[in-house]
Tab-separated table of N, CA and C in Angstrom:
chain	number	residue	atom	x	y	z
Y	163	VAL	N	87.739	122.931	74.685
Y	163	VAL	CA	88.288	124.140	75.291
Y	163	VAL	C	87.381	124.538	76.454
Y	164	ASN	N	87.982	124.781	77.588
Y	164	ASN	CA	87.176	125.166	78.757
Y	164	ASN	C	86.785	126.643	78.687
Y	165	ASP	N	85.887	127.056	79.558
Y	165	ASP	CA	85.364	128.423	79.527
Y	165	ASP	C	86.450	129.474	79.746
Y	166	LYS	N	87.421	129.187	80.611
Y	166	LYS	CA	88.503	130.133	80.876
Y	166	LYS	C	89.337	130.360	79.613
Y	167	ASP	N	89.649	129.273	78.893
Y	167	ASP	CA	90.430	129.390	77.658
Y	167	ASP	C	89.634	130.084	76.557
Y	168	LYS	N	88.334	129.804	76.491
Y	168	LYS	CA	87.480	130.478	75.499
Y	168	LYS	C	87.520	131.979	75.713
Y	169	LYS	N	87.452	132.394	76.982
Y	169	LYS	CA	87.491	133.828	77.288
Y	169	LYS	C	88.828	134.433	76.863
Y	170	LYS	N	89.932	133.726	77.095
Y	170	LYS	CA	91.251	134.210	76.694
Y	170	LYS	C	91.337	134.390	75.180
Y	171	VAL	N	90.834	133.397	74.439
Y	171	VAL	CA	90.865	133.461	72.975
Y	171	VAL	C	90.015	134.627	72.481
Y	172	LEU	N	88.819	134.775	73.041
Y	172	LEU	CA	87.930	135.860	72.632
Y	172	LEU	C	88.534	137.223	72.972
Y	173	ASP	N	89.107	137.350	74.160
Y	173	ASP	CA	89.750	138.613	74.544
Y	173	ASP	C	90.917	138.940	73.611
Y	174	GLU	N	91.713	137.941	73.256
Y	174	GLU	CA	92.843	138.144	72.335
Y	174	GLU	C	92.347	138.634	70.974
Y	175	ALA	N	91.292	137.990	70.461
Y	175	ALA	CA	90.737	138.382	69.157
Y	175	ALA	C	90.190	139.802	69.198
Y	176	ARG	N	89.418	140.118	70.214
Y	176	ARG	CA	88.811	141.451	70.319
Y	176	ARG	C	89.851	142.556	70.536
Y	177	ASN	N	90.717	142.334	71.518
Y	177	ASN	CA	91.607	143.412	71.953
Y	177	ASN	C	92.878	143.557	71.132
Y	178	ASN	N	93.451	142.458	70.663
Y	178	ASN	CA	94.730	142.540	69.962
Y	178	ASN	C	94.607	142.369	68.451
Y	179	MET	N	93.831	141.385	68.004
Y	179	MET	CA	93.700	141.181	66.552
Y	179	MET	C	92.821	142.255	65.921
Y	180	LEU	N	91.590	142.365	66.400
Y	180	LEU	CA	90.646	143.292	65.785
Y	180	LEU	C	90.723	144.705	66.361
Y	181	LYS	N	91.243	144.848	67.552
Y	181	LYS	CA	91.349	146.141	68.232
Y	181	LYS	C	90.022	146.884	68.219
Y	182	VAL	N	88.979	146.210	68.745
Y	182	VAL	CA	87.630	146.775	68.677
Y	182	VAL	C	87.480	148.088	69.446
Y	183	GLY	N	88.320	148.326	70.440
Y	183	GLY	CA	88.257	149.609	71.136
Y	183	GLY	C	88.640	150.765	70.223
Y	184	GLN	N	89.609	150.525	69.360
Y	184	GLN	CA	90.093	151.553	68.436
Y	184	GLN	C	89.310	151.548	67.127
Y	185	TYR	N	88.886	150.356	66.686
Y	185	TYR	CA	88.152	150.205	65.420
Y	185	TYR	C	86.864	149.424	65.682
Y	186	PRO	N	85.830	150.076	66.199
Y	186	PRO	CA	84.610	149.364	66.593
Y	186	PRO	C	83.732	148.900	65.431
Y	187	GLU	N	84.092	149.255	64.208
Y	187	GLU	CA	83.243	148.918	63.066
Y	187	GLU	C	84.014	148.139	62.011
Y	188	MET	N	83.359	147.113	61.496
Y	188	MET	CA	83.851	146.345	60.354
Y	188	MET	C	82.771	146.535	59.281
Y	189	ARG	N	83.169	146.847	58.047
Y	189	ARG	CA	82.149	147.196	57.053
Y	189	ARG	C	82.449	146.576	55.696
Y	190	PHE	N	81.390	146.092	55.022
Y	190	PHE	CA	81.473	145.663	53.628
Y	190	PHE	C	80.522	146.539	52.839
Y	191	THR	N	81.035	147.134	51.766
Y	191	THR	CA	80.215	147.955	50.874
Y	191	THR	C	80.292	147.348	49.481
Y	192	SER	N	79.142	146.926	48.961
Y	192	SER	CA	79.137	146.307	47.634
Y	192	SER	C	79.182	147.370	46.548
Y	193	SER	N	79.823	147.033	45.435
Y	193	SER	CA	79.907	147.953	44.305
Y	193	SER	C	79.366	147.332	43.021
Y	194	LYS	N	79.267	146.004	42.994
Y	194	LYS	CA	78.801	145.321	41.785
Y	194	LYS	C	78.278	143.936	42.168
Y	195	ILE	N	77.137	143.564	41.607
Y	195	ILE	CA	76.566	142.238	41.809
Y	195	ILE	C	76.357	141.605	40.446
Y	196	THR	N	76.953	140.432	40.250
Y	196	THR	CA	76.882	139.742	38.971
Y	196	THR	C	76.163	138.403	39.143
Y	197	PRO	N	75.018	138.204	38.454
Y	197	PRO	CA	74.333	136.910	38.535
Y	197	PRO	C	75.224	135.790	37.987
Y	198	GLN	N	75.216	134.649	38.671
Y	198	GLN	CA	76.013	133.495	38.255
Y	198	GLN	C	75.123	132.324	37.842
Y	199	GLY	N	73.836	132.534	37.778
Y	199	GLY	CA	72.886	131.476	37.433
Y	199	GLY	C	72.216	130.926	38.681
Y	200	GLY	N	70.977	130.506	38.519
Y	200	GLY	CA	70.238	130.039	39.682
Y	200	GLY	C	70.090	131.169	40.681
Y	201	ASN	N	70.320	130.856	41.922
Y	201	ASN	CA	70.252	131.866	42.978
Y	201	ASN	C	71.641	132.277	43.457
Y	202	LYS	N	72.646	132.122	42.595
Y	202	LYS	CA	74.027	132.439	42.959
Y	202	LYS	C	74.462	133.757	42.329
Y	203	PHE	N	75.284	134.497	43.092
Y	203	PHE	CA	75.749	135.801	42.647
Y	203	PHE	C	77.204	136.006	43.069
Y	204	GLN	N	77.910	136.811	42.306
Y	204	GLN	CA	79.240	137.269	42.694
Y	204	GLN	C	79.074	138.713	43.130
Y	205	VAL	N	79.495	139.013	44.340
Y	205	VAL	CA	79.351	140.363	44.875
Y	205	VAL	C	80.754	140.942	45.076
Y	206	ASP	N	81.044	142.012	44.355
Y	206	ASP	CA	82.321	142.712	44.478
Y	206	ASP	C	82.106	143.948	45.335
Y	207	GLY	N	83.109	144.278	46.127
Y	207	GLY	CA	82.992	145.461	46.961
Y	207	GLY	C	84.259	145.709	47.746
Y	208	THR	N	84.097	146.467	48.825
Y	208	THR	CA	85.224	146.847	49.675
Y	208	THR	C	84.950	146.391	51.095
Y	209	LEU	N	85.919	145.670	51.668
Y	209	LEU	CA	85.841	145.236	53.058
Y	209	LEU	C	86.802	146.091	53.863
Y	210	THR	N	86.283	146.711	54.928
Y	210	THR	CA	87.103	147.551	55.789
Y	210	THR	C	87.190	146.920	57.171
Y	211	ILE	N	88.417	146.607	57.588
Y	211	ILE	CA	88.691	146.058	58.906
Y	211	ILE	C	89.852	146.852	59.482
Y	212	ARG	N	89.735	147.282	60.735
Y	212	ARG	CA	90.783	148.059	61.404
Y	212	ARG	C	91.170	149.302	60.611
Y	213	GLY	N	90.198	149.903	59.934
Y	213	GLY	CA	90.443	151.123	59.178
Y	213	GLY	C	91.132	150.916	57.849
Y	214	ILE	N	91.372	149.652	57.466
Y	214	ILE	CA	92.034	149.339	56.200
Y	214	ILE	C	90.976	148.817	55.230
Y	215	ALA	N	90.827	149.482	54.093
Y	215	ALA	CA	89.828	149.113	53.084
Y	215	ALA	C	90.520	148.406	51.925
Y	216	LYS	N	89.959	147.245	51.558
Y	216	LYS	CA	90.521	146.477	50.439
Y	216	LYS	C	89.385	145.898	49.610
Y	217	PRO	N	89.617	145.755	48.290
Y	217	PRO	CA	88.597	145.123	47.450
Y	217	PRO	C	88.497	143.634	47.773
Y	218	ILE	N	87.285	143.107	47.660
Y	218	ILE	CA	87.048	141.692	47.946
Y	218	ILE	C	85.864	141.211	47.101
Y	219	THR	N	85.860	139.929	46.800
Y	219	THR	CA	84.754	139.310	46.073
Y	219	THR	C	84.117	138.256	46.967
Y	220	ILE	N	82.800	138.278	47.034
Y	220	ILE	CA	82.050	137.321	47.852
Y	220	ILE	C	81.177	136.479	46.935
Y	221	ASP	N	81.217	135.168	47.120
Y	221	ASP	CA	80.299	134.261	46.442
Y	221	ASP	C	79.057	134.172	47.304
Y	222	ALA	N	77.929	134.617	46.766
Y	222	ALA	CA	76.704	134.715	47.554
Y	222	ALA	C	75.600	133.849	46.969
Y	223	MET	N	74.664	133.484	47.840
Y	223	MET	CA	73.511	132.695	47.427
Y	223	MET	C	72.269	133.294	48.071
Y	224	LEU	N	71.212	133.421	47.296
Y	224	LEU	CA	69.954	133.984	47.755
Y	224	LEU	C	68.969	132.862	48.028
Y	225	ASP	N	68.372	132.881	49.209
Y	225	ASP	CA	67.273	131.973	49.531
Y	225	ASP	C	65.997	132.791	49.368
Y	226	PRO	N	65.313	132.667	48.207
Y	226	PRO	CA	64.163	133.532	47.923
Y	226	PRO	C	62.967	133.288	48.843
Y	227	GLU	N	62.877	132.117	49.429
Y	227	GLU	CA	61.748	131.837	50.326
Y	227	GLU	C	61.872	132.612	51.634
Y	228	LYS	N	63.086	132.802	52.105
Y	228	LYS	CA	63.314	133.506	53.364
Y	228	LYS	C	63.832	134.920	53.148
Y	229	ILE	N	64.144	135.265	51.902
Y	229	ILE	CA	64.769	136.534	51.548
Y	229	ILE	C	66.047	136.710	52.385
Y	230	VAL	N	66.905	135.696	52.331
Y	230	VAL	CA	68.168	135.693	53.054
Y	230	VAL	C	69.296	135.508	52.055
Y	231	ILE	N	70.338	136.301	52.217
Y	231	ILE	CA	71.530	136.163	51.384
Y	231	ILE	C	72.670	135.701	52.278
Y	232	SER	N	73.341	134.639	51.867
Y	232	SER	CA	74.519	134.176	52.596
Y	232	SER	C	75.681	134.142	51.624
Y	233	GLY	N	76.882	134.302	52.152
Y	233	GLY	CA	78.028	134.329	51.266
Y	233	GLY	C	79.309	133.986	51.986
Y	234	LYS	N	80.362	133.789	51.187
Y	234	LYS	CA	81.668	133.503	51.766
Y	234	LYS	C	82.759	134.052	50.862
Y	235	SER	N	83.894	134.312	51.500
Y	235	SER	CA	85.055	134.799	50.795
Y	235	SER	C	86.286	134.440	51.627
Y	236	VAL	N	87.426	134.428	50.997
Y	236	VAL	CA	88.677	134.143	51.687
Y	236	VAL	C	89.599	135.345	51.511
Y	237	PHE	N	90.210	135.766	52.604
Y	237	PHE	CA	91.165	136.861	52.530
Y	237	PHE	C	92.247	136.636	53.574
Y	238	LYS	N	93.381	137.295	53.393
Y	238	LYS	CA	94.484	137.171	54.331
Y	238	LYS	C	94.342	138.213	55.437
Y	239	MET	N	94.364	137.746	56.659
Y	239	MET	CA	94.258	138.644	57.801
Y	239	MET	C	95.420	139.624	57.857
Y	240	THR	N	96.592	139.197	57.376
Y	240	THR	CA	97.762	140.082	57.394
Y	240	THR	C	97.544	141.316	56.513
Y	241	GLY	N	96.669	141.200	55.512
Y	241	GLY	CA	96.378	142.341	54.649
Y	241	GLY	C	95.649	143.448	55.394
Y	242	TYR	N	95.095	143.105	56.565
Y	242	TYR	CA	94.390	144.069	57.396
Y	242	TYR	C	95.166	144.368	58.673
Y	243	GLY	N	96.458	144.041	58.669
Y	243	GLY	CA	97.312	144.345	59.796
Y	243	GLY	C	97.183	143.404	60.984
Y	244	MET	N	96.579	142.239	60.780
Y	244	MET	CA	96.415	141.274	61.862
Y	244	MET	C	97.449	140.173	61.753
Y	245	LYS	N	97.844	139.627	62.890
Y	245	LYS	CA	98.785	138.517	62.913
Y	245	LYS	C	98.038	137.214	63.027
C-alpha cells in the first residue's frame, strides 16, 4: 500500500469508524482478574468505544521481568456502531 492509500485508510478509520473528533477516548475498565496458572490471567471488564460500553474478557499474560501485561480479545465492531 502506498503512502497516499495509507493516509486514506487511516483517515477513514479515524473520522468515520472511530469518530475521534466526537469520541476522543477509548477506555477499558477492569472489574475482575482471575489467575489462569503460570503468568496467565483472565481479565473481565468494560470496553467503551464511541460512547458505547460493553462487557469484554481479555486473555492476558504478565511478563514479570519487565512488569508488562499484554492481552488480546475479540469483539464485533458492529456492537460499537462501526461498519
